[in-house]
XYZ file of C-alpha atoms in Angstrom:
548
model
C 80.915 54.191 102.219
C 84.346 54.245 100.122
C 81.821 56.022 97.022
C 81.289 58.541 99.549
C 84.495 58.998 100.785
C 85.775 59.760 97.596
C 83.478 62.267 96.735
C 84.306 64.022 99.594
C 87.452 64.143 98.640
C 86.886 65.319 94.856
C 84.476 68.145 96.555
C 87.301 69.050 98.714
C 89.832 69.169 95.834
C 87.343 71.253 94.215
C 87.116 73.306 96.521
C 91.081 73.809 97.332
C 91.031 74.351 93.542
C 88.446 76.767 93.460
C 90.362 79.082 96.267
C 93.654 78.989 94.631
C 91.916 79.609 91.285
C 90.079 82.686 93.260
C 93.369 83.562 94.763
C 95.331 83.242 91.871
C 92.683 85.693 89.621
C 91.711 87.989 93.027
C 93.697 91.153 91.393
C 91.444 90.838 88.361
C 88.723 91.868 90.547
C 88.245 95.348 90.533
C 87.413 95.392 86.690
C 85.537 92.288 86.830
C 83.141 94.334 89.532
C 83.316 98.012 87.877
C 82.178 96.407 84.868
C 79.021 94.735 86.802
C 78.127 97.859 88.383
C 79.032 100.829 85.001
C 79.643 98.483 82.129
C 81.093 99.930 78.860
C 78.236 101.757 76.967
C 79.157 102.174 72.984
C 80.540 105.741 72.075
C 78.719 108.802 72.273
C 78.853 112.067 70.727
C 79.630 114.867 72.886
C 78.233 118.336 72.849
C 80.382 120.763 74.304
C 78.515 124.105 75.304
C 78.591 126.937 73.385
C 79.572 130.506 74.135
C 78.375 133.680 72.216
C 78.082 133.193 68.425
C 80.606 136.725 68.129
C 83.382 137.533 70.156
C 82.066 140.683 72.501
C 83.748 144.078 72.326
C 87.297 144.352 73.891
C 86.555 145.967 77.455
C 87.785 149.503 77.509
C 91.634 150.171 77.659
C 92.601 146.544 77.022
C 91.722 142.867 75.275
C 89.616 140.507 76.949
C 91.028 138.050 79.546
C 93.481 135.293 77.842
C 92.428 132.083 77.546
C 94.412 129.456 79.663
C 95.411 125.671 78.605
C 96.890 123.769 81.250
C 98.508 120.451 79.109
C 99.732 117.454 81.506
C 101.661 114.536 80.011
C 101.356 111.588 82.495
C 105.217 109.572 83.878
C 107.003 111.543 80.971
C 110.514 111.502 80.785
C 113.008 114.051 81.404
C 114.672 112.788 77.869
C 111.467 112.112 76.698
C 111.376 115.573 74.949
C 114.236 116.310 72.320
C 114.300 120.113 73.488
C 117.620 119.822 75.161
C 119.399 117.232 72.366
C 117.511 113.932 74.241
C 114.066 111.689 72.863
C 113.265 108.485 73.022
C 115.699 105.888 71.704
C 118.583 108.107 71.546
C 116.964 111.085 69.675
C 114.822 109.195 67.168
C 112.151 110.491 67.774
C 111.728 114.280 67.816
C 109.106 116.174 69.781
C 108.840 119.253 67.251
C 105.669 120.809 69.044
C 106.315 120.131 72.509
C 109.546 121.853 71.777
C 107.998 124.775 70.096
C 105.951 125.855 72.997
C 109.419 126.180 74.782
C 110.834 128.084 71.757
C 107.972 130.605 71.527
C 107.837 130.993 75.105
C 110.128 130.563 78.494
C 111.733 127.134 79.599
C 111.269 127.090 83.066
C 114.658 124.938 83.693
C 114.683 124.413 87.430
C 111.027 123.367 87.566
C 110.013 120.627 90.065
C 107.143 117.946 89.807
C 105.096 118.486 93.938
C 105.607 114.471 94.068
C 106.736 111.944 92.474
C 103.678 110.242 91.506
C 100.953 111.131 89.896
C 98.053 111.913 92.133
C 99.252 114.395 94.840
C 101.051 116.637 91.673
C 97.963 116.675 89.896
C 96.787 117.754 93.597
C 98.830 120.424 93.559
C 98.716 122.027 90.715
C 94.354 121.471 90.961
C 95.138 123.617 94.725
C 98.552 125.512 94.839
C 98.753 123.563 97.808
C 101.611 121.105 98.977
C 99.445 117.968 98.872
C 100.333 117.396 102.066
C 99.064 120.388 103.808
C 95.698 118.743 103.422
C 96.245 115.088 103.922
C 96.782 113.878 100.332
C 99.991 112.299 100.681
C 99.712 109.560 98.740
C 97.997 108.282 95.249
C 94.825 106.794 95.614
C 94.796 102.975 94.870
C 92.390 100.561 95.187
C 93.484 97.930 98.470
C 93.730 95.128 95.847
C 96.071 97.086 94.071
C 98.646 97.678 96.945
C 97.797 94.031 97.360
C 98.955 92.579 94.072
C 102.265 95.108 94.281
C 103.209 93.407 97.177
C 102.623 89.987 95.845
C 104.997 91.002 92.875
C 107.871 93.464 93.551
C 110.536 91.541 94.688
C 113.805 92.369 93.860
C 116.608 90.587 94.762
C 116.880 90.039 98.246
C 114.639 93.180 98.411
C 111.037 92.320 99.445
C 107.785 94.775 99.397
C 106.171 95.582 102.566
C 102.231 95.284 103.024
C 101.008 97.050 106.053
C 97.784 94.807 106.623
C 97.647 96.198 110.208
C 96.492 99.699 108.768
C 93.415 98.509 106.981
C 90.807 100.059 109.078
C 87.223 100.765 108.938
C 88.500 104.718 109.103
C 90.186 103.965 105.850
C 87.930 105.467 102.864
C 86.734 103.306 99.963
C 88.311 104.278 97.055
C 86.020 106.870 95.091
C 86.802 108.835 98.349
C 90.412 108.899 97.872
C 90.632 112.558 96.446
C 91.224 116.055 97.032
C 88.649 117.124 99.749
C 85.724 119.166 98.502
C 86.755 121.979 100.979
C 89.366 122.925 98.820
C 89.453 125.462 96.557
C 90.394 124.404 93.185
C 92.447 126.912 90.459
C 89.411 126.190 87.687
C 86.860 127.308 90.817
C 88.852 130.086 91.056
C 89.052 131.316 87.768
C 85.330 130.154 87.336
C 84.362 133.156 89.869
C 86.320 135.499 87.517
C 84.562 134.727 84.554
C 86.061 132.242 82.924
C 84.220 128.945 81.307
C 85.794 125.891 82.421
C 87.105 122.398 80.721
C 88.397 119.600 81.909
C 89.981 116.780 79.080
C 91.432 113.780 80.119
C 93.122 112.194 83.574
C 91.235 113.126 87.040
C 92.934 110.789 89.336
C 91.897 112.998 91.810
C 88.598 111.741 93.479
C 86.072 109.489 92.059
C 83.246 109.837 94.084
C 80.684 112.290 92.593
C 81.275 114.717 94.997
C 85.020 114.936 94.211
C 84.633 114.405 90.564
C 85.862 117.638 87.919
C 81.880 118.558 87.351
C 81.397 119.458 91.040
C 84.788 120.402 91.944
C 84.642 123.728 89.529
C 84.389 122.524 86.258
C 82.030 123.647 84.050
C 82.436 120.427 81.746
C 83.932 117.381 81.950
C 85.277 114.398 79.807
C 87.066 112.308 82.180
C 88.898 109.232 82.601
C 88.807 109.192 86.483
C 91.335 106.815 87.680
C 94.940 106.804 87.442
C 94.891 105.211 84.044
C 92.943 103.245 80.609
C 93.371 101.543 77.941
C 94.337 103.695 74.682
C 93.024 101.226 72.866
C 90.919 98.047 73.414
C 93.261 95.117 73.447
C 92.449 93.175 70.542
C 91.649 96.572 68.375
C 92.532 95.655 64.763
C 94.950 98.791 64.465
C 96.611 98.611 67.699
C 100.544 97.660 68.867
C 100.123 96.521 72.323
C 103.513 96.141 74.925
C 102.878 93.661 77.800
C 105.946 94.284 80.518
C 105.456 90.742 81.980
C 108.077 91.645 84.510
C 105.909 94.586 86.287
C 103.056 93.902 88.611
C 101.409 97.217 88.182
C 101.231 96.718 84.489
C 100.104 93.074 85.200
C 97.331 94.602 87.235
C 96.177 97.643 84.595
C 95.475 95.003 81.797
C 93.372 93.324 83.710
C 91.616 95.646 85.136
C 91.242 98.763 83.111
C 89.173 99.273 80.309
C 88.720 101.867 77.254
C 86.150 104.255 78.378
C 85.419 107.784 79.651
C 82.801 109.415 81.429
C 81.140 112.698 80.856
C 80.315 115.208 83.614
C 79.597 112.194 85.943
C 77.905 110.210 83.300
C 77.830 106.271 82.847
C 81.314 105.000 81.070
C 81.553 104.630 77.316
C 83.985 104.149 74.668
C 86.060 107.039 73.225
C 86.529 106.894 69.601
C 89.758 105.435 68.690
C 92.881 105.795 70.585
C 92.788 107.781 73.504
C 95.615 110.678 73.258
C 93.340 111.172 69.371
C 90.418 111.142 71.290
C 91.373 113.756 74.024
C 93.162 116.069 71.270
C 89.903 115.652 68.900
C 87.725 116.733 71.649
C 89.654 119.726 73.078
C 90.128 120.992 69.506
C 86.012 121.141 69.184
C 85.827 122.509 72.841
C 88.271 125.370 71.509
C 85.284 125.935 68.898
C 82.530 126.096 70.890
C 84.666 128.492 73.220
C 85.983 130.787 70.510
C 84.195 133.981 71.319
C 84.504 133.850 75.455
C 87.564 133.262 78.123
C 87.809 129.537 78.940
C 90.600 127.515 80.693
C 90.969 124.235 79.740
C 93.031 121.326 81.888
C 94.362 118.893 79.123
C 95.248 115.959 81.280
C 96.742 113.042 78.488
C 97.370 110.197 79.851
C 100.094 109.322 77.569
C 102.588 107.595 77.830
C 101.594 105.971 81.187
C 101.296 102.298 81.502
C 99.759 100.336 79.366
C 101.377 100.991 76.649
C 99.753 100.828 73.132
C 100.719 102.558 70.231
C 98.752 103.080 66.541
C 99.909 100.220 64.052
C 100.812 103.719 62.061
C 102.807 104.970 64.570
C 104.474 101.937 65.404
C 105.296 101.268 61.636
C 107.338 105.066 61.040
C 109.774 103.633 63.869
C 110.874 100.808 61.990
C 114.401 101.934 63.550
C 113.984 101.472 66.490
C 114.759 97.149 67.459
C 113.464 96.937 71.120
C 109.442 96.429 70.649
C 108.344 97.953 74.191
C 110.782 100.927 73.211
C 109.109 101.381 69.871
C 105.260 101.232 71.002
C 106.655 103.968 73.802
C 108.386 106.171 71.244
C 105.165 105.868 69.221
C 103.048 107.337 72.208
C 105.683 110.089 72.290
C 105.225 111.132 68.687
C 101.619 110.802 68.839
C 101.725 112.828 71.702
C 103.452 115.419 70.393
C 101.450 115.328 67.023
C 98.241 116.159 68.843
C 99.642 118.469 70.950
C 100.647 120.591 67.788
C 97.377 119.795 66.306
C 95.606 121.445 69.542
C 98.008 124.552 68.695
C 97.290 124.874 65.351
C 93.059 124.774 66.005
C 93.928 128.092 68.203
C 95.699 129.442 65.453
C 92.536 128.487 63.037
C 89.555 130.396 65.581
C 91.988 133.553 65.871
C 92.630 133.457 69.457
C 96.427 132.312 69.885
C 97.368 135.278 70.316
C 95.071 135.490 73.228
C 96.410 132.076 74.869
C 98.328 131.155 77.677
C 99.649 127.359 77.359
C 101.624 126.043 80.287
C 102.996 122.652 79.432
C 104.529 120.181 81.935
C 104.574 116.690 83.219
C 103.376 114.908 86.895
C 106.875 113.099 87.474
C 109.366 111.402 85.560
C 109.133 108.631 83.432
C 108.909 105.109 85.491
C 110.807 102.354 85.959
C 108.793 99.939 85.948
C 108.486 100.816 81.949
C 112.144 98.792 81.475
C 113.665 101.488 79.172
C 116.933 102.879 80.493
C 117.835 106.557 80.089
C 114.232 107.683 80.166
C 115.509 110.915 82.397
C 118.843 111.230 81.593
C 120.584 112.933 82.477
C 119.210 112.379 85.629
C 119.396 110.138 88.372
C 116.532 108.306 89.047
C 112.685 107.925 88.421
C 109.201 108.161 89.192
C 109.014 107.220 92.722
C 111.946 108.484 93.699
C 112.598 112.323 94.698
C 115.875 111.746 92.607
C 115.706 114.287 90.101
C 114.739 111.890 87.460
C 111.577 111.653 89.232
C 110.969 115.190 89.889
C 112.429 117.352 87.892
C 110.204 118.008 84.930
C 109.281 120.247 82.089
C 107.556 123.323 82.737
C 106.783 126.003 79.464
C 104.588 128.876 79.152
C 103.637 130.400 76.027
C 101.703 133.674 76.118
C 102.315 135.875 72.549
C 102.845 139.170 73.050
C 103.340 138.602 77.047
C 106.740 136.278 77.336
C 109.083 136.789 74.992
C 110.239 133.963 72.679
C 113.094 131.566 73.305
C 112.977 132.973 77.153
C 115.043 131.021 79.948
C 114.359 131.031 83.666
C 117.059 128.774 86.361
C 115.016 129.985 89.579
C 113.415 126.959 91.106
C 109.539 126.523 90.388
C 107.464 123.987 89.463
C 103.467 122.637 90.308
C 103.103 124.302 92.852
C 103.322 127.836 90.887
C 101.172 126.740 88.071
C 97.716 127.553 90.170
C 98.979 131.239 90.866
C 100.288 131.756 87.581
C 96.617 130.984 86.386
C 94.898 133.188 88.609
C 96.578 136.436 88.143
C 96.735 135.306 84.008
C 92.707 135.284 84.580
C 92.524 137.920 87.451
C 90.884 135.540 89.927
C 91.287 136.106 93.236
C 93.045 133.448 95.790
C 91.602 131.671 98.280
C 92.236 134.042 101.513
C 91.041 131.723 104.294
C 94.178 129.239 103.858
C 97.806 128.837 103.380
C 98.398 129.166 99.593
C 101.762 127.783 98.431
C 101.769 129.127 94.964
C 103.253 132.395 93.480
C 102.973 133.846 90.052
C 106.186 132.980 88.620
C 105.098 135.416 85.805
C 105.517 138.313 87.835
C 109.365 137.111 88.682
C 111.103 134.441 90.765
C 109.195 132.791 93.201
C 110.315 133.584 97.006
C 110.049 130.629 98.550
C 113.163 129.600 100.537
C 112.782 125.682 99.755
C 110.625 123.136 98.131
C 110.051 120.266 100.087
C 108.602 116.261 99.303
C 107.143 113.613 101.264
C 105.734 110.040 100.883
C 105.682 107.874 104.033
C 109.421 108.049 105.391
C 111.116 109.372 102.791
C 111.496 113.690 102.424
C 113.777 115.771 100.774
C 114.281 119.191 100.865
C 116.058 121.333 97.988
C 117.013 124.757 99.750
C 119.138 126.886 97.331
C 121.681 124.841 95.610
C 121.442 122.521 98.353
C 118.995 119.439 98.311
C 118.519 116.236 101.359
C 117.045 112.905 101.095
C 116.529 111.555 103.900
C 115.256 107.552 103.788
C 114.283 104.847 105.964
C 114.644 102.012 104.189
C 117.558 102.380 104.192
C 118.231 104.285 106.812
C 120.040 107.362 105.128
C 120.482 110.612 104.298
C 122.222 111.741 100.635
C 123.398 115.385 100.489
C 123.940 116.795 97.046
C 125.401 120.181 95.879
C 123.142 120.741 92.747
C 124.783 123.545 91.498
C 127.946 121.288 91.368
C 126.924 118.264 90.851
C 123.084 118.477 89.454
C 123.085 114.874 88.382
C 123.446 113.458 91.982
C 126.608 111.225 91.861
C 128.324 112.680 94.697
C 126.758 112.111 98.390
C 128.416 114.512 100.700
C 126.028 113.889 103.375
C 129.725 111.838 105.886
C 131.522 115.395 104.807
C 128.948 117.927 105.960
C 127.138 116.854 109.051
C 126.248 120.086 110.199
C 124.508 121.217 106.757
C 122.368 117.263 106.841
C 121.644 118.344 110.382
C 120.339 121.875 109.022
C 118.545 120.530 106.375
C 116.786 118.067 108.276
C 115.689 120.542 110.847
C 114.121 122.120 107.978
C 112.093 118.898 106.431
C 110.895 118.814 110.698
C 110.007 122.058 110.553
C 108.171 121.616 107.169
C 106.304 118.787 108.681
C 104.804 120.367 111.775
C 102.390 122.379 108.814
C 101.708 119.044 107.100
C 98.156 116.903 108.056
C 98.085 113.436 108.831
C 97.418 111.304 105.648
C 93.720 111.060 104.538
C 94.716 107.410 103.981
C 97.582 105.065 104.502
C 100.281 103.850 102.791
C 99.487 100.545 102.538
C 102.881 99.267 100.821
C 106.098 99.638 100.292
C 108.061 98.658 97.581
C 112.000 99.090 96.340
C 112.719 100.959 93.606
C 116.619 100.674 92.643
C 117.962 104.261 91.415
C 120.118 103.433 88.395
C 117.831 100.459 86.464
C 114.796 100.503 85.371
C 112.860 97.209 86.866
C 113.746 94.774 84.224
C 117.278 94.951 85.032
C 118.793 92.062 86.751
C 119.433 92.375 90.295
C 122.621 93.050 91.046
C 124.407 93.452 94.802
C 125.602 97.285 95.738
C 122.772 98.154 93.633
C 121.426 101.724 95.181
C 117.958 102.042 96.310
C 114.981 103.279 98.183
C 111.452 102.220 99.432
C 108.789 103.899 97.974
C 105.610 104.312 99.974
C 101.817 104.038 98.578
């Protein structure tokens, strides 16, 4: 009797041990089941279609349509970019050919990210839509991954919400999380004018096949179709990997993501060599094959998201900078910008950059959860946030011949304009059966009164030089005069009542047009305005509650 009494109890242990083990690994699987179901097939070459072996004759009266490259850097910073004097690490490193495409074309310098995070911008600029008008409101995450940043995104006295109570059956598995198939996307516009069309790089918009770039008007598509992957594999021989030990979504990416790509739908493999080489590589051949007929092309890098990993070569020309996470960013910066002036040079080799519109921008600012201050300085503020570090971003357009070099524009644009823009570049017609929120900032300032945000509980509004946040945890609204104060350090919200209460009429009004989210927000965490997340917590400490 005792023998079996104590086997009982070892059993039990085992058992308790085997839960908390379960419990304590339970984030890891996503991965551990993706890989079950698609596992990692070895590379694969791809063969991009061709177009005619000659370029046709120029229509009558005029050249053919342009050519259109839409490139998207993913959570750069404001002062990522060493345009306006800024770069990583004080100005070390130097983005030479981002800054070019500003030099040889306009600087859009009021120019505003839809969100601030990644998946309803990229929403956005797909449908010239606010996100929100059809229900995308917020960036598709797997449960366990709302999960986990709830588990781990304490700060302070400051404790993450998880809204259990809202996960329903009517909830949508994740593949389904994505812009709805009823929309009509900018390359299935320009597809019905013509033009051939490419997709390169981040999706993050859908990962069912149904939503995925093949069906949703793209021609061709090499894809990474979550938010994020690894560059590199982990324990590649020539890789400079960054762990940020104190961040549970980077906690969560290394376990779960993985170094593949798919291929108009196809089963995942492994890209050759780092990622942001890979992507770059690949467009540069797709420019080939395209050479002799009108193709847009959405260059969606995933650089320098989370996690980070940098080339060993990279990593060693920065021998300057001391902080390691800092350097392996800066790396991803340079290589960034390398490839991107690579990409520019192959249309310069196949004789059609003068025949090219590039519009380069980012999907928000750079994150805090990276731990690097100043990322977009001068700025308040960061991904997450509809500070303007975590808004305002980049926007150039190059276009020889069409906008003149070293051009400057102040009116207040941004995603939203970019689908627009394209059409009328490619003469495609806009979708007539729904409310289109872009204009062709091309053809002059856009007319739009105000650009608004939402996620959850938090909106702002910026209306003229005027701009609202309005927050419920905690419950507040900040009033800035941008035009006086552009970096946000003065809340006049206590002195002007009447313009909060104006302004907030406006964000109501707004919202009446909005649809109710396709899926929850299933957590919300604090994000303080003035640190990044390593920072120790310190009282008085500004903040806001970020919903996802």
């Amino acid at each position: 009797m005792k023998k079996r009494w104590i086997a009982l109890g070892l059993a039990t242990l085992l058992a308790a041990g085997g839960y908390w083990a379960f419990r304590a690994n339970e984030y890891r699987l996503p991965g551990i089941l993706q890989d079950w179901d698609d596992p990692v097939q070895p590379n694969r070459a791809i063969a991009w279609q061709r177009g005619p072996a000659t370029a046709p004759a120029s229509p009558p009266g005029g050249k053919r349509p342009p050519n259109i490259i839409l490139i998207v850097a993913d959570d750069l910073g404001y002062n990522d970019i060493s345009l306006n004097g800024g770069g990583v690490a004080g100005g070390i490193v130097k983005t030479r050919n981002i800054d070019a495409l500003a030099r040889e074309g306009v600087n859009f310098t009021t120019a505003y990210a839809a969100n601030a995070t990644c998946s309803p911008s990229r929403a956005a600029m797909m449908t010239g839509r606010y996100p929100t008008r059809f229900g995308f409101e917020f960036t598709a995450v797997p449960v366990e991954f709302a999960e986990n940043l709830a588990h781990g995104g304490a700060l302070g006295p400051l404790k993450p919400i998880f809204h259990r109570d809202l996960i329903t059956d009517d909830i949508p598995a994740y593949p389904d999380m994505g812009v709805p198939a009823k929309e009509v996307t900018i390359a299935e516009a320009v597809k019905a004018a013509g033009y051939h069309t490419l997709h390169i790089g981040k999706w993050h918009l859908g990962e069912a096949p149904a939503l995925q770039p093949q069906n949703q008007g793209f021609d061709e598509s090499l894809a990474v179709l979550g938010g994020a992957a690894m560059f590199m594999p982990e324990d590649a021989p020539d890789v400079v990997n960054a762990k940020l030990p104190w961040d549970a979504i980077d906690r969560f990416l290394w376990a779960n993501l993985r170094h593949a790509v798919t291929f108009n739908g196809s089963k995942r493999f492994h890209p050759r060599g780092h990622m942001t080489d890979y992507f770059a590589e690949e467009a540069m051949q797709a420019i080939e094959a395209n050479r002799n007929r009108p193709f847009f092309m959405y260059l969606a890098f995933n650089a320098p998201h989370t996690p980070l990993q940098a080339k060993r070569a990279d990593y060693d020309r920065l021998s300057q900078i001391e902080d390691h996470k800092t350097r392996v960013y800066g790396a991803m910066i340079a290589q960034l910008d390398r490839r991107i002036g690579d990409v520019m040079a192959k249309l310069k080799e196949v004789g059609v950059d003068d025949n090219t519109l590039v519009i380069f921008t980012s999907d928000n600012g750079g994150a805090w959860y990276a731990g690097i201050d100043n990322l977009n300085a001068p700025y308040r503020g960061w991904k997450a946030t509809f500070f303007e570090g975590g808004i305002r971003t980049p926007l150039f357009m190059r276009w020889p011949g069409q906008i003149a070099p070293g051009s400057q524009r102040a009116d207040m644009t941004g995603h939203l304009d970019i689908f627009s823009t394209i059409a009328a570049a490619a003469g495609a017609d806009l979708p007539a059966d729904r409310r289109i929120d872009s204009e062709n900032i091309l053809a002059g300032p856009a007319k739009r009164p105000a650009l608004f945000w939402r996620s959850g509980d938090y909106r702002a509004v910026r209306a003229g030089d005027w701009k609202l946040q309005v927050t419920k945890r905690p419950e507040k609204a900040r009033l800035y005069n941008l035009a006086a104060d552009p970096t946000e350090r003065h809340d006049l919200a206590a002195r002007d009542p009447q313009r909060v209460a104006a302004l907030r009429a406006m964000i109501e009004a707004q919202d009446k047009g909005m649809a109710k989210p396709i899926w929850p927000g299933l957590v919300e965490g604090p994000v303080r305005i003035d640190v990044p997340l390593n920072a120790p917590w310190k009282d008085g400490q500004d903040y806001i509650y970020w919903t996802n």
